PDB file of C-alpha atoms and ligand atoms in Angstrom:
ATOM      1  CA  MET A   1       0.000   0.000   0.000  1.00 96.00           C
ATOM      2  CA  GLN A   2       2.810   2.418   0.897  1.00 96.00           C
ATOM      3  CA  ARG A   3       4.627   1.642  -2.381  1.00 97.00           C
ATOM      4  CA  GLN A   4       1.425   2.207  -4.367  1.00 97.00           C
ATOM      5  CA  VAL A   5       0.734   5.513  -2.626  1.00 96.00           C
ATOM      6  CA  ARG A   6       4.316   6.671  -3.311  1.00 96.00           C
ATOM      7  CA  ARG A   7       3.742   5.988  -7.022  1.00 97.00           C
ATOM      8  CA  TRP A   8       0.463   7.941  -6.982  1.00 97.00           C
ATOM      9  CA  ARG A   9       2.153  10.814  -5.190  1.00 94.00           C
ATOM     10  CA  ARG A  10       4.965  10.972  -7.758  1.00 96.00           C
ATOM     11  CA  GLU A  11       2.271  11.297 -10.443  1.00 97.00           C
ATOM     12  CA  GLY A  12       0.603  14.128  -8.489  1.00 96.00           C
ATOM     13  CA  VAL A  13      -2.551  12.089  -7.830  1.00 98.00           C
ATOM     14  CA  ARG A  14      -4.726  13.036  -4.834  1.00 98.00           C
ATOM     15  CA  VAL A  15      -5.701  10.247  -2.441  1.00 98.00           C
ATOM     16  CA  GLY A  16      -9.049  10.036  -0.634  1.00 98.00           C
ATOM     17  CA  PHE A  17      -9.427   7.530   2.195  1.00 98.00           C
ATOM     18  CA  VAL A  18     -12.394   5.851   3.896  1.00 99.00           C
ATOM     19  CA  PRO A  19     -11.355   3.674   6.880  1.00 98.00           C
ATOM     20  CA  THR A  20     -13.906   0.956   7.693  1.00 98.00           C
ATOM     21  CA  MET A  21     -14.273  -2.312   9.557  1.00 98.00           C
ATOM     22  CA  GLY A  22     -16.037  -3.820   6.533  1.00 98.00           C
ATOM     23  CA  TYR A  23     -19.507  -5.330   6.221  1.00 97.00           C
ATOM     24  CA  LEU A  24     -20.220  -2.278   4.142  1.00 97.00           C
ATOM     25  CA  HIS A  25     -23.623  -0.612   3.861  1.00 97.00           C
ATOM     26  CA  ASP A  26     -25.027   2.477   2.143  1.00 96.00           C
ATOM     27  CA  GLY A  27     -23.618   4.651   4.941  1.00 97.00           C
ATOM     28  CA  HIS A  28     -20.062   3.604   3.982  1.00 98.00           C
ATOM     29  CA  LEU A  29     -20.838   4.037   0.285  1.00 98.00           C
ATOM     30  CA  GLY A  30     -21.973   7.606   1.040  1.00 97.00           C
ATOM     31  CA  LEU A  31     -18.491   8.203   2.551  1.00 98.00           C
ATOM     32  CA  VAL A  32     -16.909   6.735  -0.601  1.00 98.00           C
ATOM     33  CA  ARG A  33     -18.964   9.075  -2.816  1.00 98.00           C
ATOM     34  CA  ARG A  34     -17.883  12.020  -0.666  1.00 98.00           C
ATOM     35  CA  ALA A  35     -14.217  10.968  -0.929  1.00 98.00           C
ATOM     36  CA  ARG A  36     -14.587  10.724  -4.716  1.00 98.00           C
ATOM     37  CA  ARG A  37     -16.062  14.248  -4.922  1.00 98.00           C
ATOM     38  CA  LEU A  38     -13.194  15.554  -2.766  1.00 98.00           C
ATOM     39  CA  VAL A  39     -10.347  14.057  -4.851  1.00 98.00           C
ATOM     40  CA  GLY A  40     -12.027  14.394  -8.255  1.00 97.00           C
ATOM     41  CA  PRO A  41     -12.236  11.896 -11.127  1.00 97.00           C
ATOM     42  CA  ASN A  42      -8.443  11.630 -11.437  1.00 97.00           C
ATOM     43  CA  GLY A  43      -7.905  11.015  -7.734  1.00 98.00           C
ATOM     44  CA  GLN A  44      -7.641   7.603  -6.089  1.00 98.00           C
ATOM     45  CA  VAL A  45     -10.133   6.461  -3.463  1.00 98.00           C
ATOM     46  CA  VAL A  46      -8.866   3.875  -0.958  1.00 98.00           C
ATOM     47  CA  VAL A  47     -11.113   1.951   1.455  1.00 98.00           C
ATOM     48  CA  SER A  48      -9.510   0.043   4.317  1.00 98.00           C
ATOM     49  CA  ILE A  49     -11.283  -2.996   5.716  1.00 98.00           C
ATOM     50  CA  TYR A  50      -9.930  -4.080   9.067  1.00 98.00           C
ATOM     51  CA  VAL A  51     -11.787  -5.205  12.198  1.00 98.00           C
ATOM     52  CA  ASN A  52      -9.432  -3.600  14.681  1.00 97.00           C
ATOM     53  CA  PRO A  53      -9.027  -5.790  17.807  1.00 95.00           C
ATOM     54  CA  THR A  54      -7.614  -3.029  20.019  1.00 95.00           C
ATOM     55  CA  GLN A  55     -10.845  -1.011  19.976  1.00 96.00           C
ATOM     56  CA  PHE A  56     -12.889  -3.926  21.360  1.00 95.00           C
ATOM     57  CA  SER A  57     -12.807  -4.819  25.044  1.00 92.00           C
ATOM     58  CA  ALA A  58     -12.633  -8.454  26.186  1.00 89.00           C
ATOM     59  CA  THR A  59     -16.418  -8.536  26.693  1.00 88.00           C
ATOM     60  CA  GLU A  60     -17.306  -7.054  23.306  1.00 88.00           C
ATOM     61  CA  ASP A  61     -18.293  -8.547  19.963  1.00 82.00           C
ATOM     62  CA  LEU A  62     -14.883  -8.854  18.179  1.00 93.00           C
ATOM     63  CA  SER A  63     -15.190 -12.519  17.166  1.00 92.00           C
ATOM     64  CA  LYS A  64     -18.788 -12.230  15.978  1.00 91.00           C
ATOM     65  CA  TYR A  65     -18.392  -8.824  14.322  1.00 94.00           C
ATOM     66  CA  PRO A  66     -19.944  -9.345  10.844  1.00 95.00           C
ATOM     67  CA  ARG A  67     -17.508  -9.926   7.979  1.00 96.00           C
ATOM     68  CA  ASP A  68     -18.092 -10.527   4.246  1.00 97.00           C
ATOM     69  CA  LEU A  69     -15.100  -9.587   2.125  1.00 97.00           C
ATOM     70  CA  THR A  70     -16.567 -10.932  -1.129  1.00 98.00           C
ATOM     71  CA  ARG A  71     -19.644  -8.751  -0.805  1.00 98.00           C
ATOM     72  CA  ASP A  72     -17.535  -5.762   0.326  1.00 98.00           C
ATOM     73  CA  LYS A  73     -15.327  -6.117  -2.768  1.00 98.00           C
ATOM     74  CA  THR A  74     -18.379  -6.133  -5.066  1.00 98.00           C
ATOM     75  CA  LEU A  75     -19.832  -3.057  -3.360  1.00 98.00           C
ATOM     76  CA  CYS A  76     -16.481  -1.231  -3.547  1.00 98.00           C
ATOM     77  CA  ALA A  77     -16.082  -2.047  -7.243  1.00 98.00           C
ATOM     78  CA  ALA A  78     -19.599  -0.803  -7.995  1.00 98.00           C
ATOM     79  CA  ALA A  79     -18.929   2.395  -6.024  1.00 98.00           C
ATOM     80  CA  GLY A  80     -15.745   3.113  -8.007  1.00 97.00           C
ATOM     81  CA  VAL A  81     -13.261   2.451  -5.195  1.00 98.00           C
ATOM     82  CA  ASP A  82      -9.727   2.254  -6.646  1.00 98.00           C
ATOM     83  CA  ALA A  83      -8.041   0.174  -3.942  1.00 98.00           C
ATOM     84  CA  ILE A  84      -9.011  -1.837  -0.882  1.00 98.00           C
ATOM     85  CA  PHE A  85      -6.434  -2.075   1.887  1.00 98.00           C
ATOM     86  CA  PHE A  86      -7.180  -5.305   3.741  1.00 98.00           C
ATOM     87  CA  PRO A  87      -4.404  -6.005   6.249  1.00 97.00           C
ATOM     88  CA  ASP A  88      -4.298  -8.812   8.793  1.00 94.00           C
ATOM     89  CA  ASP A  89      -3.535  -8.577  12.522  1.00 92.00           C
ATOM     90  CA  LYS A  90       0.161  -9.469  12.030  1.00 90.00           C
ATOM     91  CA  GLN A  91       0.637  -6.573   9.607  1.00 92.00           C
ATOM     92  CA  MET A  92      -1.203  -4.052  11.782  1.00 94.00           C
ATOM     93  CA  TYR A  93       0.114  -5.228  15.152  1.00 93.00           C
ATOM     94  CA  PRO A  94       3.482  -6.865  14.501  1.00 86.00           C
ATOM     95  CA  GLY A  95       4.357  -9.263  17.265  1.00 73.00           C
ATOM     96  CA  ARG A  96       0.959  -8.810  18.920  1.00 58.00           C
ATOM     97  CA  ALA A  97       0.501 -12.552  19.372  1.00 61.00           C
ATOM     98  CA  GLU A  98       3.568 -12.590  21.613  1.00 57.00           C
ATOM     99  CA  GLY A  99       2.289  -9.469  23.350  1.00 66.00           C
ATOM    100  CA  ASP A 100       5.209  -7.343  22.239  1.00 76.00           C
ATOM    101  CA  TYR A 101       3.275  -4.687  20.303  1.00 88.00           C
ATOM    102  CA  SER A 102       3.786  -1.654  22.537  1.00 91.00           C
ATOM    103  CA  THR A 103       3.112   1.681  20.829  1.00 94.00           C
ATOM    104  CA  TYR A 104      -0.309   3.306  21.218  1.00 95.00           C
ATOM    105  CA  VAL A 105      -1.767   6.726  20.427  1.00 98.00           C
ATOM    106  CA  VAL A 106      -3.929   8.247  23.163  1.00 98.00           C
ATOM    107  CA  GLU A 107      -6.113  11.374  22.951  1.00 98.00           C
ATOM    108  CA  GLU A 108      -6.660  12.574  26.490  1.00 97.00           C
ATOM    109  CA  ARG A 109      -9.541  15.042  26.481  1.00 97.00           C
ATOM    110  CA  LEU A 110     -12.338  14.518  23.945  1.00 98.00           C
ATOM    111  CA  SER A 111     -12.152  10.748  24.380  1.00 98.00           C
ATOM    112  CA  GLN A 112     -12.997  10.722  28.109  1.00 97.00           C
ATOM    113  CA  GLY A 113     -16.819  10.947  28.214  1.00 97.00           C
ATOM    114  CA  MET A 114     -19.673   9.064  26.526  1.00 98.00           C
ATOM    115  CA  GLU A 115     -18.191   6.195  24.445  1.00 98.00           C
ATOM    116  CA  GLY A 116     -14.857   6.637  26.232  1.00 97.00           C
ATOM    117  CA  ALA A 117     -16.478   6.283  29.660  1.00 96.00           C
ATOM    118  CA  ALA A 118     -18.632   3.331  28.603  1.00 94.00           C
ATOM    119  CA  ARG A 119     -15.802   1.563  26.731  1.00 94.00           C
ATOM    120  CA  ARG A 120     -12.562   2.362  28.587  1.00 92.00           C
ATOM    121  CA  THR A 121      -9.943   1.330  26.022  1.00 94.00           C
ATOM    122  CA  HIS A 122     -12.029   1.927  22.900  1.00 97.00           C
ATOM    123  CA  PHE A 123     -10.600   5.260  21.746  1.00 98.00           C
ATOM    124  CA  ARG A 124      -7.013   4.229  22.422  1.00 98.00           C
ATOM    125  CA  GLY A 125      -7.614   1.445  19.905  1.00 97.00           C
ATOM    126  CA  VAL A 126      -9.316   3.783  17.429  1.00 98.00           C
ATOM    127  CA  THR A 127      -6.652   6.513  17.529  1.00 98.00           C
ATOM    128  CA  THR A 128      -3.869   3.935  17.324  1.00 98.00           C
ATOM    129  CA  VAL A 129      -5.284   2.125  14.307  1.00 98.00           C
ATOM    130  CA  VAL A 130      -6.325   5.313  12.510  1.00 99.00           C
ATOM    131  CA  ALA A 131      -2.860   6.848  13.039  1.00 98.00           C
ATOM    132  CA  LYS A 132      -1.340   3.657  11.618  1.00 98.00           C
ATOM    133  CA  LEU A 133      -3.738   3.695   8.664  1.00 98.00           C
ATOM    134  CA  PHE A 134      -2.926   7.365   7.999  1.00 98.00           C
ATOM    135  CA  ASN A 135       0.791   6.472   7.970  1.00 98.00           C
ATOM    136  CA  ILE A 136       0.190   3.606   5.574  1.00 98.00           C
ATOM    137  CA  VAL A 137      -2.347   5.146   3.163  1.00 98.00           C
ATOM    138  CA  GLN A 138      -1.012   8.733   3.453  1.00 98.00           C
ATOM    139  CA  PRO A 139      -4.232  10.287   2.172  1.00 98.00           C
ATOM    140  CA  ASP A 140      -4.859  13.941   1.307  1.00 98.00           C
ATOM    141  CA  VAL A 141      -8.330  13.629   2.767  1.00 98.00           C
ATOM    142  CA  ALA A 142     -10.003  11.062   5.022  1.00 99.00           C
ATOM    143  CA  VAL A 143     -13.786  10.783   5.382  1.00 99.00           C
ATOM    144  CA  PHE A 144     -15.558   9.646   8.576  1.00 98.00           C
ATOM    145  CA  GLY A 145     -19.265   9.311   9.355  1.00 98.00           C
ATOM    146  CA  ALA A 146     -21.111  11.708  11.671  1.00 98.00           C
ATOM    147  CA  LYS A 147     -22.888   8.765  13.329  1.00 98.00           C
ATOM    148  CA  ASP A 148     -19.693   8.315  15.370  1.00 98.00           C
ATOM    149  CA  TRP A 149     -19.581  12.008  16.299  1.00 98.00           C
ATOM    150  CA  GLN A 150     -17.205  11.631  19.229  1.00 98.00           C
ATOM    151  CA  GLN A 151     -14.895   9.391  17.196  1.00 98.00           C
ATOM    152  CA  ALA A 152     -14.769  11.997  14.423  1.00 98.00           C
ATOM    153  CA  ALA A 153     -13.945  14.746  16.976  1.00 98.00           C
ATOM    154  CA  VAL A 154     -11.198  12.627  18.565  1.00 98.00           C
ATOM    155  CA  ILE A 155      -9.681  11.794  15.178  1.00 98.00           C
ATOM    156  CA  ARG A 156      -9.810  15.390  14.033  1.00 98.00           C
ATOM    157  CA  ARG A 157      -8.017  16.416  17.223  1.00 98.00           C
ATOM    158  CA  MET A 158      -5.396  13.689  16.833  1.00 98.00           C
ATOM    159  CA  THR A 159      -4.820  14.776  13.228  1.00 98.00           C
ATOM    160  CA  THR A 160      -4.160  18.361  14.346  1.00 98.00           C
ATOM    161  CA  ASP A 161      -2.144  17.440  17.441  1.00 98.00           C
ATOM    162  CA  LEU A 162       0.118  14.974  15.599  1.00 98.00           C
ATOM    163  CA  ASN A 163       0.473  17.136  12.450  1.00 98.00           C
ATOM    164  CA  PHE A 164      -0.884  14.571  10.022  1.00 98.00           C
ATOM    165  CA  PRO A 165      -0.781  16.373   6.662  1.00 98.00           C
ATOM    166  CA  LEU A 166      -4.367  15.638   5.662  1.00 98.00           C
ATOM    167  CA  ARG A 167      -7.903  16.955   5.921  1.00 98.00           C
ATOM    168  CA  VAL A 168     -10.540  15.140   7.981  1.00 98.00           C
ATOM    169  CA  VAL A 169     -14.069  15.442   6.563  1.00 98.00           C
ATOM    170  CA  VAL A 170     -17.181  14.332   8.457  1.00 98.00           C
ATOM    171  CA  ALA A 171     -20.107  13.236   6.275  1.00 98.00           C
ATOM    172  CA  PRO A 172     -23.753  13.177   7.464  1.00 97.00           C
ATOM    173  CA  THR A 173     -25.300  10.052   8.992  1.00 97.00           C
ATOM    174  CA  GLN A 174     -27.170   7.918   6.469  1.00 97.00           C
ATOM    175  CA  ARG A 175     -30.483   6.552   7.739  1.00 98.00           C
ATOM    176  CA  GLU A 176     -32.906   3.798   6.876  1.00 97.00           C
ATOM    177  CA  ARG A 177     -36.411   4.896   5.787  1.00 97.00           C
ATOM    178  CA  ASP A 178     -37.700   4.670   9.373  1.00 97.00           C
ATOM    179  CA  GLY A 179     -34.845   6.816  10.706  1.00 97.00           C
ATOM    180  CA  LEU A 180     -32.538   4.139  12.141  1.00 98.00           C
ATOM    181  CA  ALA A 181     -28.920   5.170  11.591  1.00 98.00           C
ATOM    182  CA  MET A 182     -27.136   2.750   9.242  1.00 98.00           C
ATOM    183  CA  SER A 183     -24.639   0.548  11.075  1.00 97.00           C
ATOM    184  CA  SER A 184     -22.988  -2.810  10.463  1.00 94.00           C
ATOM    185  CA  ARG A 185     -24.300  -3.852  13.903  1.00 95.00           C
ATOM    186  CA  ASN A 186     -27.959  -3.488  12.769  1.00 97.00           C
ATOM    187  CA  VAL A 187     -27.578  -6.990  11.321  1.00 96.00           C
ATOM    188  CA  TYR A 188     -27.601  -8.398  14.881  1.00 96.00           C
ATOM    189  CA  LEU A 189     -31.205  -7.213  15.452  1.00 98.00           C
ATOM    190  CA  SER A 190     -34.183  -9.580  15.222  1.00 98.00           C
ATOM    191  CA  SER A 191     -37.172  -8.127  13.359  1.00 98.00           C
ATOM    192  CA  ASP A 192     -38.819  -7.155  16.640  1.00 98.00           C
ATOM    193  CA  GLU A 193     -35.604  -5.563  17.947  1.00 98.00           C
ATOM    194  CA  ARG A 194     -35.196  -3.802  14.607  1.00 98.00           C
ATOM    195  CA  ARG A 195     -38.594  -2.148  15.181  1.00 98.00           C
ATOM    196  CA  GLN A 196     -37.657  -1.187  18.755  1.00 98.00           C
ATOM    197  CA  ALA A 197     -34.345   0.296  17.553  1.00 98.00           C
ATOM    198  CA  THR A 198     -36.154   3.265  16.008  1.00 98.00           C
ATOM    199  CA  VAL A 199     -36.435   4.545  19.590  1.00 98.00           C
ATOM    200  CA  LEU A 200     -32.966   6.109  19.261  1.00 98.00           C
ATOM    201  CA  ARG A 201     -34.093   8.444  16.482  1.00 98.00           C
ATOM    202  CA  ARG A 202     -37.466   8.987  18.165  1.00 98.00           C
ATOM    203  CA  SER A 203     -35.611  10.091  21.318  1.00 98.00           C
ATOM    204  CA  ILE A 204     -33.676  12.664  19.323  1.00 98.00           C
ATOM    205  CA  GLN A 205     -36.890  13.924  17.712  1.00 98.00           C
ATOM    206  CA  PHE A 206     -38.497  14.109  21.161  1.00 97.00           C
ATOM    207  CA  ALA A 207     -35.576  16.197  22.460  1.00 97.00           C
ATOM    208  CA  ARG A 208     -35.686  18.433  19.411  1.00 96.00           C
ATOM    209  CA  ARG A 209     -39.362  19.192  20.047  1.00 95.00           C
ATOM    210  CA  ALA A 210     -38.660  19.746  23.757  1.00 95.00           C
ATOM    211  CA  VAL A 211     -35.968  22.370  23.073  1.00 94.00           C
ATOM    212  CA  SER A 212     -37.778  24.113  20.227  1.00 90.00           C
ATOM    213  CA  GLY A 213     -39.177  26.748  22.619  1.00 79.00           C
ATOM    214  CA  LYS A 214     -36.846  28.209  25.221  1.00 75.00           C
ATOM    215  CA  GLY A 215     -34.832  25.073  25.893  1.00 72.00           C
ATOM    216  CA  ALA A 216     -35.235  22.400  28.548  1.00 85.00           C
ATOM    217  CA  SER A 217     -33.540  21.212  31.719  1.00 94.00           C
ATOM    218  CA  ALA A 218     -30.962  18.488  30.995  1.00 96.00           C
ATOM    219  CA  SER A 219     -31.927  16.292  33.929  1.00 97.00           C
ATOM    220  CA  ARG A 220     -35.674  16.470  33.165  1.00 96.00           C
ATOM    221  CA  LEU A 221     -35.127  15.766  29.470  1.00 97.00           C
ATOM    222  CA  LYS A 222     -32.810  12.841  30.274  1.00 98.00           C
ATOM    223  CA  MET A 223     -35.516  11.377  32.533  1.00 98.00           C
ATOM    224  CA  GLN A 224     -38.172  11.772  29.837  1.00 97.00           C
ATOM    225  CA  ILE A 225     -35.917  10.101  27.275  1.00 98.00           C
ATOM    226  CA  ALA A 226     -35.100   7.248  29.679  1.00 98.00           C
ATOM    227  CA  ARG A 227     -38.869   6.754  30.126  1.00 98.00           C
ATOM    228  CA  LEU A 228     -39.491   6.764  26.368  1.00 98.00           C
ATOM    229  CA  ILE A 229     -36.748   4.164  25.897  1.00 98.00           C
ATOM    230  CA  SER A 230     -38.030   1.989  28.731  1.00 98.00           C
ATOM    231  CA  LEU A 231     -41.332   1.582  26.846  1.00 98.00           C
ATOM    232  CA  GLU A 232     -39.507  -0.731  24.415  1.00 98.00           C
ATOM    233  CA  PRO A 233     -39.386  -4.217  25.955  1.00 98.00           C
ATOM    234  CA  THR A 234     -35.703  -5.022  25.296  1.00 98.00           C
ATOM    235  CA  ALA A 235     -34.266  -1.482  25.263  1.00 98.00           C
ATOM    236  CA  ARG A 236     -31.892  -0.207  27.975  1.00 98.00           C
ATOM    237  CA  LEU A 237     -30.435   3.298  27.970  1.00 98.00           C
ATOM    238  CA  ASP A 238     -26.649   3.376  28.427  1.00 98.00           C
ATOM    239  CA  TYR A 239     -26.239   7.148  28.265  1.00 98.00           C
ATOM    240  CA  VAL A 240     -27.758  10.283  26.788  1.00 98.00           C
ATOM    241  CA  GLU A 241     -25.756  13.531  26.721  1.00 98.00           C
ATOM    242  CA  PHE A 242     -26.114  17.098  25.456  1.00 98.00           C
ATOM    243  CA  PHE A 243     -22.862  18.845  24.567  1.00 98.00           C
ATOM    244  CA  ASP A 244     -21.053  21.420  22.493  1.00 98.00           C
ATOM    245  CA  PRO A 245     -20.562  19.873  19.025  1.00 98.00           C
ATOM    246  CA  ASP A 246     -16.897  20.989  18.773  1.00 96.00           C
ATOM    247  CA  THR A 247     -15.504  20.816  22.310  1.00 96.00           C
ATOM    248  CA  LEU A 248     -17.821  17.975  23.441  1.00 98.00           C
ATOM    249  CA  LEU A 249     -18.168  19.829  26.773  1.00 97.00           C
ATOM    250  CA  PRO A 250     -21.576  19.459  28.453  1.00 96.00           C
ATOM    251  CA  MET A 251     -24.133  22.011  27.257  1.00 96.00           C
ATOM    252  CA  ALA A 252     -27.736  22.730  28.207  1.00 95.00           C
ATOM    253  CA  PRO A 253     -30.138  21.075  25.778  1.00 96.00           C
ATOM    254  CA  ARG A 254     -31.057  23.895  23.430  1.00 94.00           C
ATOM    255  CA  ARG A 255     -30.900  24.594  19.737  1.00 93.00           C
ATOM    256  CA  GLY A 256     -27.350  24.087  18.477  1.00 95.00           C
ATOM    257  CA  ALA A 257     -26.433  21.553  21.171  1.00 97.00           C
ATOM    258  CA  GLN A 258     -25.427  18.076  20.024  1.00 98.00           C
ATOM    259  CA  MET A 259     -27.320  15.147  21.534  1.00 98.00           C
ATOM    260  CA  ALA A 260     -25.797  11.658  21.624  1.00 98.00           C
ATOM    261  CA  LEU A 261     -27.143   8.453  23.093  1.00 98.00           C
ATOM    262  CA  ALA A 262     -26.229   4.792  23.395  1.00 98.00           C
ATOM    263  CA  VAL A 263     -28.946   2.201  23.870  1.00 98.00           C
ATOM    264  CA  PHE A 264     -28.854  -1.565  24.225  1.00 98.00           C
ATOM    265  CA  ILE A 265     -31.575  -3.232  22.148  1.00 98.00           C
ATOM    266  CA  GLY A 266     -31.432  -6.761  23.499  1.00 98.00           C
ATOM    267  CA  LYS A 267     -27.702  -7.538  23.432  1.00 96.00           C
ATOM    268  CA  THR A 268     -26.907  -5.064  20.645  1.00 96.00           C
ATOM    269  CA  ARG A 269     -25.509  -1.680  21.623  1.00 97.00           C
ATOM    270  CA  LEU A 270     -26.473   1.089  19.189  1.00 98.00           C
ATOM    271  CA  ILE A 271     -25.447   4.750  19.130  1.00 98.00           C
ATOM    272  CA  ASP A 272     -26.867   7.813  17.421  1.00 98.00           C
ATOM    273  CA  ASN A 273     -26.523  11.585  17.619  1.00 98.00           C
ATOM    274  CA  GLU A 274     -27.775  14.765  16.006  1.00 98.00           C
ATOM    275  CA  ARG A 275     -27.693  18.528  16.346  1.00 97.00           C
ATOM    276  CA  LEU A 276     -30.782  19.804  18.190  1.00 96.00           C
TER     277      LEU A 276
HETATM  278  O1  LIG B 301     -15.662   3.718  12.539  1.00 73.66           O
HETATM  279  C1  LIG B 301     -15.073   2.634  12.313  1.00 73.66           C
HETATM  280  O2  LIG B 301     -15.526   1.812  11.512  1.00 73.66           O
HETATM  281  C2  LIG B 301     -13.766   2.337  13.042  1.00 73.66           C
HETATM  282  O3  LIG B 301     -13.786   2.834  14.336  1.00 73.66           O
HETATM  283  C3  LIG B 301     -12.532   2.824  12.280  1.00 73.66           C
HETATM  284  C4  LIG B 301     -12.494   4.329  12.145  1.00 73.66           C
HETATM  285  C5  LIG B 301     -12.485   2.177  10.899  1.00 73.66           C
HETATM  286  C6  LIG B 301     -11.262   2.400  13.042  1.00 73.66           C
HETATM  287  O4  LIG B 301     -11.187   1.026  13.190  1.00 73.66           O
END
């Protein structure tokens, strides 16, 4: 991959990059289309497919995370992707089996709350693998989805702090017709759970209506959202937060605040967020 990118660079070709963990859906393909628009018809669009073990904790779904490389390749070809980077664990974490991989990238501020609090080592894994992917693919622009708002903020910060010479672009969340944010994990849901999962988007719409006047109290709104979620038989609220979209610092729920929530539907943990 590094040799190929060096050749492209010598020819003055711009490189757009979409990092993924595979099992691609229309949300990923939207990121690919955005990358294509950003680098133009003569640019090269690279998609990485790698289920990164270091961003999963021991109790999470690493081994059963959905994978289908054949289907991913077909989707990438149809979407006009120029190259797929598909490394294995030995290439990404040399010596990891013996436990001698020892260099990690840690963002210390934006990664503390929400997903970082619920999944203690998650962002260390994300920043480490994304930094490694940036070093390997050396893109001019990398595109991430707004569904993982905190992840995008952490990566943008890492890119600035570590002087990666590239632009990070965040593309809007793609949704199913009923509002559920597209995610590879949606495949875990039974048909009944799939119906219940719309409660994430409904919670955001509820909050949006609640703040449309003069705003609302955070604690009252959180209670109302917890109640709305508890009406779904297998749903359990993990967190709901209102915060400044750039700094991620807590903010009263009012227009312009970002709302994010994580909800278990049965055993599947889903996240969503939007600007109120
Ligand atoms: O958002 C994802 O799919 C992953 O966290 C990423 C950015 C590909 C890193 O493994």
